[in-house]
Amino acid sequence: MIIQEETFISERTKKSASLFKKACEVIPGGVTANIKYFNPHPLMMEKGKGSKLFDVDGNEYIDYLLCYGALILGHGHQQVFEAVTKQMMESGTTIFGTPHTMETTMAEKLVELYPGIEMVRYTNSGLEATLLAIRTAVAYTGKEKIAKFEGHYHGGYDQVLVSVNPDIDKAGEETAPKAVGESRGLPDYYLDNTVILPFNDLEATEKILKAHAHELAGVILEPIQGGFIPADQDFMTGLRKMTEELNIVLIFDEVKTGFRISLGGAQKIYGVKPDITALGKVLGGGFPVGAIGGKKDIMMISSARGGRDILTAGAENRNKQDPLYHSGTYNGHPTILAAGLATINILEQKGTMDQLFKKTQLLRNQLEEVYKSHGLTMQTVGMGSIFNIILGDGNIKNYRDMSKSDTKLRKKIDYELLKLGVYTKPLNRYSMSTVHTEKDIQRTVAAHDEAIKRVINK
Ligand code: PMP
């Protein structure tokens, strides 16, 4: 990793630059998730409080990344801290390594909130949740392939690391997208076995699904692409009907949208029940977590019918009735479920979600005005507590529409925003928290105004 000479961030972030350089000596690229990198170097954060992040140089930022949406209550919410501490102090441990009652309490809560959830299993991340959802669909249907939509992200494993941000030149026709690998080291097998669909195009989706129905176990999608491009209602209703008719399991990946679009996710808003739902992010209250929930007859496929351990290994102990394999040392982690339950408890308080959505809409409206006042074509696209800034006109319905927007200009503005104390990782979506204030909104809007002036005047 060579840190580029030009530094976008002023003298004020020298320490970040030098500490990042040090990180690069022992961590490839200096980051442990490639998405966290940006040129010439990402900022090293040291503290968080409420809606703010503070970097190692002592600069303050209004945070709209919020750990990619996970921190819906902002940084260091007192009730979450208390719930976690209480759980550890009262139980005397961080984790039991056995079943415990909070697993049931959380599962009951998810069943209550999510129309498509009748039973629940826990994982440690959103990635693991979608992986388990897919395996469940394969086991349930006896078919082996899955279909996903172009531009949708479901975690960084081979089966779905296909056509997430494809080069349009390589991605084929808009109505019949080709599978494009997202990573080096991705065997061609996965390009051949993951069918790619065009989001918000029901007719084209139907054609592809019908052609592959005999081999498709499931269709997985972000009901709101990237957390901010909503599916059309007709598309969603049509997809549900079609997958039912074709015996294809419908999987909603609500890792981003869960608790952020409504307490019952996007499915509650659309009135569409998926067969399986994957959750993560907000569910863990800032700790690593994932879960899948779904219809009872599908979920029961992972029910253990007998104990199995290393000593029971061997062919004579296996039979076709063996459950789907699902395991994990930390699944259902009590400390994390305590944080998640405390978070949901706060979100359920009367008016909390409404206020959050109102605040988000206020910011969106004011930002749209500012860009307009500078003569820039800009629209905010989103729902609930998530949105994105798109520099371009026309309806934004999917990945191809997005790719036509002016990301170069957006990036320049984002870099200026960092200098002005607004933290959004360049080009990332905006997530709002319950603790962002009107003052934060005013400061954010003023920062955009200034950032645009600086970029335009350059
Ligand atoms: N699905 C979606 C829709 C996501 O947004 C993410 C994370 N950005 C994942 C799956 C993977 O979750 P995690 O990072 O917790 O593994």
CSV table of N, CA and C in Angstrom, one decimal, residues 105-178:
chain,number,residue,atom,x,y,z
A,105,THR,N,-36.5,-15.2,24.1
A,105,THR,CA,-37.1,-13.8,24.2
A,105,THR,C,-36.9,-13.1,22.9
A,106,MET,N,-35.7,-13.1,22.4
A,106,MET,CA,-35.4,-12.4,21.1
A,106,MET,C,-36.2,-13.0,20.0
A,107,ALA,N,-36.2,-14.3,19.9
A,107,ALA,CA,-36.9,-15.0,18.9
A,107,ALA,C,-38.4,-14.6,18.9
A,108,GLU,N,-39.0,-14.6,20.1
A,108,GLU,CA,-40.4,-14.2,20.2
A,108,GLU,C,-40.6,-12.8,19.7
A,109,LYS,N,-39.7,-11.9,20.0
A,109,LYS,CA,-39.8,-10.5,19.6
A,109,LYS,C,-39.8,-10.4,18.1
A,110,LEU,N,-38.9,-11.2,17.4
A,110,LEU,CA,-38.8,-11.2,16.0
A,110,LEU,C,-40.0,-11.8,15.3
A,111,VAL,N,-40.6,-12.8,15.9
A,111,VAL,CA,-41.8,-13.4,15.4
A,111,VAL,C,-42.9,-12.3,15.5
A,112,GLU,N,-42.9,-11.6,16.6
A,112,GLU,CA,-44.0,-10.5,16.8
A,112,GLU,C,-43.8,-9.4,15.7
A,113,LEU,N,-42.6,-9.0,15.4
A,113,LEU,CA,-42.4,-7.9,14.6
A,113,LEU,C,-42.4,-8.1,13.1
A,114,TYR,N,-41.9,-9.3,12.7
A,114,TYR,CA,-41.7,-9.6,11.2
A,114,TYR,C,-42.7,-10.5,10.7
A,115,PRO,N,-43.6,-10.1,9.8
A,115,PRO,CA,-44.7,-10.9,9.3
A,115,PRO,C,-44.2,-12.3,8.8
A,116,GLY,N,-43.0,-12.3,8.2
A,116,GLY,CA,-42.5,-13.6,7.6
A,116,GLY,C,-41.8,-14.5,8.5
A,117,ILE,N,-41.7,-14.1,9.8
A,117,ILE,CA,-40.9,-14.9,10.7
A,117,ILE,C,-41.7,-15.7,11.7
A,118,GLU,N,-41.6,-17.0,11.6
A,118,GLU,CA,-42.3,-17.9,12.6
A,118,GLU,C,-41.3,-18.6,13.6
A,119,MET,N,-40.1,-18.8,13.1
A,119,MET,CA,-39.0,-19.4,13.9
A,119,MET,C,-37.7,-18.7,13.6
A,120,VAL,N,-36.8,-18.8,14.5
A,120,VAL,CA,-35.5,-18.1,14.3
A,120,VAL,C,-34.3,-18.9,14.6
A,121,ARG,N,-33.2,-18.7,13.9
A,121,ARG,CA,-31.9,-19.2,14.3
A,121,ARG,C,-30.9,-18.1,14.2
A,122,TYR,N,-29.9,-18.1,15.1
A,122,TYR,CA,-28.9,-17.0,15.2
A,122,TYR,C,-27.6,-17.4,14.5
A,123,THR,N,-27.0,-16.3,14.0
A,123,THR,CA,-25.6,-16.4,13.5
A,123,THR,C,-24.8,-15.3,14.0
A,124,ASN,N,-23.6,-15.1,13.6
A,124,ASN,CA,-22.7,-14.1,14.1
A,124,ASN,C,-22.6,-12.9,13.2
A,125,SER,N,-23.2,-12.9,12.0
A,125,SER,CA,-23.0,-11.8,11.1
A,125,SER,C,-24.1,-11.9,10.1
A,126,GLY,N,-24.3,-10.8,9.3
A,126,GLY,CA,-25.3,-10.8,8.2
A,126,GLY,C,-24.9,-11.8,7.2
A,127,LEU,N,-23.6,-11.9,6.9
A,127,LEU,CA,-23.1,-12.8,5.9
A,127,LEU,C,-23.5,-14.2,6.2
A,128,GLU,N,-23.2,-14.6,7.5
A,128,GLU,CA,-23.6,-16.0,7.9
A,128,GLU,C,-25.1,-16.2,7.8
A,129,ALA,N,-25.9,-15.2,8.0
A,129,ALA,CA,-27.3,-15.3,8.0
A,129,ALA,C,-27.8,-15.6,6.5
A,130,THR,N,-27.3,-14.9,5.6
A,130,THR,CA,-27.7,-15.1,4.2
A,130,THR,C,-27.2,-16.5,3.7
A,131,LEU,N,-26.0,-16.8,4.2
A,131,LEU,CA,-25.4,-18.1,3.8
A,131,LEU,C,-26.3,-19.3,4.3
A,132,LEU,N,-26.8,-19.1,5.6
A,132,LEU,CA,-27.6,-20.1,6.2
A,132,LEU,C,-29.0,-20.2,5.5
A,133,ALA,N,-29.5,-19.0,5.1
A,133,ALA,CA,-30.8,-18.9,4.4
A,133,ALA,C,-30.7,-19.6,3.1
A,134,ILE,N,-29.6,-19.4,2.4
A,134,ILE,CA,-29.5,-20.1,1.1
A,134,ILE,C,-29.3,-21.6,1.2
A,135,ARG,N,-28.6,-22.1,2.2
A,135,ARG,CA,-28.4,-23.5,2.4
A,135,ARG,C,-29.8,-24.1,2.8
A,136,THR,N,-30.5,-23.4,3.6
A,136,THR,CA,-31.9,-23.8,4.0
A,136,THR,C,-32.8,-24.0,2.8
A,137,ALA,N,-32.7,-23.0,1.9
A,137,ALA,CA,-33.5,-23.1,0.7
A,137,ALA,C,-33.1,-24.3,-0.2
A,138,VAL,N,-31.8,-24.5,-0.3
A,138,VAL,CA,-31.4,-25.7,-1.1
A,138,VAL,C,-31.8,-27.0,-0.5
A,139,ALA,N,-31.7,-27.1,0.8
A,139,ALA,CA,-32.1,-28.3,1.5
A,139,ALA,C,-33.6,-28.5,1.4
A,140,TYR,N,-34.4,-27.4,1.5
A,140,TYR,CA,-35.8,-27.5,1.5
A,140,TYR,C,-36.4,-27.9,0.1
A,141,THR,N,-35.8,-27.4,-0.9
A,141,THR,CA,-36.3,-27.6,-2.3
A,141,THR,C,-35.7,-28.8,-3.0
A,142,GLY,N,-34.5,-29.1,-2.6
A,142,GLY,CA,-33.7,-30.2,-3.3
A,142,GLY,C,-33.1,-29.7,-4.6
A,143,LYS,N,-33.3,-28.4,-4.8
A,143,LYS,CA,-32.6,-27.8,-6.0
A,143,LYS,C,-31.4,-27.0,-5.6
A,144,GLU,N,-30.5,-26.8,-6.6
A,144,GLU,CA,-29.1,-26.4,-6.1
A,144,GLU,C,-28.7,-24.9,-6.4
A,145,LYS,N,-29.3,-24.3,-7.4
A,145,LYS,CA,-28.8,-22.9,-7.8
A,145,LYS,C,-29.6,-21.9,-7.0
A,146,ILE,N,-29.0,-20.7,-7.0
A,146,ILE,CA,-29.8,-19.6,-6.4
A,146,ILE,C,-29.8,-18.4,-7.4
A,147,ALA,N,-30.7,-17.5,-7.3
A,147,ALA,CA,-30.7,-16.3,-8.1
A,147,ALA,C,-30.6,-15.1,-7.2
A,148,LYS,N,-29.8,-14.1,-7.7
A,148,LYS,CA,-29.7,-12.9,-7.0
A,148,LYS,C,-29.9,-11.7,-8.0
A,149,PHE,N,-30.1,-10.5,-7.4
A,149,PHE,CA,-30.2,-9.4,-8.3
A,149,PHE,C,-28.9,-8.6,-8.5
A,150,GLU,N,-28.8,-8.1,-9.7
A,150,GLU,CA,-27.6,-7.2,-10.0
A,150,GLU,C,-27.6,-6.0,-9.0
A,151,GLY,N,-26.4,-5.8,-8.5
A,151,GLY,CA,-26.2,-4.6,-7.6
A,151,GLY,C,-26.6,-4.9,-6.1
A,152,HIS,N,-27.0,-6.1,-5.8
A,152,HIS,CA,-27.4,-6.4,-4.4
A,152,HIS,C,-26.3,-7.2,-3.7
A,153,TYR,N,-26.1,-6.8,-2.4
A,153,TYR,CA,-25.0,-7.3,-1.6
A,153,TYR,C,-25.5,-8.2,-0.5
A,154,HIS,N,-24.9,-9.4,-0.4
A,154,HIS,CA,-25.4,-10.3,0.7
A,154,HIS,C,-24.3,-10.9,1.5
A,155,GLY,N,-23.1,-10.3,1.5
A,155,GLY,CA,-22.0,-10.8,2.2
A,155,GLY,C,-20.9,-11.2,1.3
A,156,GLY,N,-19.7,-11.4,1.8
A,156,GLY,CA,-18.6,-11.6,0.9
A,156,GLY,C,-18.2,-13.1,0.7
A,157,TYR,N,-19.1,-13.9,0.4
A,157,TYR,CA,-18.7,-15.3,0.1
A,157,TYR,C,-19.0,-15.7,-1.3
A,158,ASP,N,-18.4,-16.7,-1.8
A,158,ASP,CA,-18.4,-17.0,-3.2
A,158,ASP,C,-19.7,-17.0,-3.9
A,159,GLN,N,-20.7,-17.7,-3.3
A,159,GLN,CA,-22.0,-17.9,-4.0
A,159,GLN,C,-22.7,-16.6,-4.3
A,160,VAL,N,-22.5,-15.5,-3.5
A,160,VAL,CA,-23.2,-14.3,-3.8
A,160,VAL,C,-22.3,-13.1,-4.1
A,161,LEU,N,-21.0,-13.4,-4.2
A,161,LEU,CA,-20.1,-12.3,-4.5
A,161,LEU,C,-20.0,-12.2,-6.0
A,162,VAL,N,-21.1,-12.0,-6.6
A,162,VAL,CA,-21.3,-12.0,-8.0
A,162,VAL,C,-22.2,-10.9,-8.4
A,163,SER,N,-21.8,-10.1,-9.4
A,163,SER,CA,-22.6,-8.9,-9.9
A,163,SER,C,-23.1,-8.0,-8.8
A,164,VAL,N,-22.2,-7.6,-7.9
A,164,VAL,CA,-22.6,-6.7,-6.8
A,164,VAL,C,-22.3,-5.3,-7.4
A,165,ASN,N,-21.1,-5.0,-7.9
A,165,ASN,CA,-20.8,-3.8,-8.5
A,165,ASN,C,-20.1,-4.0,-9.9
A,166,PRO,N,-20.8,-4.7,-10.8
A,166,PRO,CA,-20.1,-5.2,-12.0
A,166,PRO,C,-19.8,-4.0,-12.9
A,167,ASP,N,-18.8,-4.2,-13.7
A,167,ASP,CA,-18.4,-3.3,-14.8
A,167,ASP,C,-19.5,-3.5,-15.8
A,168,ILE,N,-20.2,-2.4,-16.1
A,168,ILE,CA,-21.4,-2.5,-17.0
A,168,ILE,C,-21.0,-3.1,-18.4
A,169,ASP,N,-19.8,-2.8,-18.8
A,169,ASP,CA,-19.3,-3.3,-20.1
A,169,ASP,C,-19.3,-4.9,-20.1
A,170,LYS,N,-19.1,-5.4,-18.9
A,170,LYS,CA,-19.0,-6.9,-18.9
A,170,LYS,C,-20.3,-7.6,-18.4
A,171,ALA,N,-21.3,-6.7,-18.1
A,171,ALA,CA,-22.5,-7.3,-17.4
A,171,ALA,C,-23.6,-7.6,-18.3
A,172,GLY,N,-23.4,-7.6,-19.6
A,172,GLY,CA,-24.4,-8.0,-20.5
A,172,GLY,C,-25.6,-7.1,-20.6
A,173,GLU,N,-26.7,-7.6,-21.2
A,173,GLU,CA,-27.9,-6.8,-21.4
A,173,GLU,C,-28.6,-6.5,-20.1
A,174,GLU,N,-29.2,-5.3,-20.1
A,174,GLU,CA,-29.9,-4.9,-18.8
A,174,GLU,C,-31.0,-5.9,-18.4
A,175,THR,N,-31.7,-6.4,-19.4
A,175,THR,CA,-32.8,-7.3,-19.1
A,175,THR,C,-32.3,-8.8,-18.9
A,176,ALA,N,-31.1,-9.1,-19.2
A,176,ALA,CA,-30.6,-10.4,-19.0
A,176,ALA,C,-29.1,-10.3,-18.6
A,177,PRO,N,-28.9,-9.8,-17.3
A,177,PRO,CA,-27.6,-9.6,-16.9
A,177,PRO,C,-26.7,-10.8,-16.8
A,178,LYS,N,-25.4,-10.6,-17.0
A,178,LYS,CA,-24.5,-11.8,-16.9
A,178,LYS,C,-23.9,-11.8,-15.5
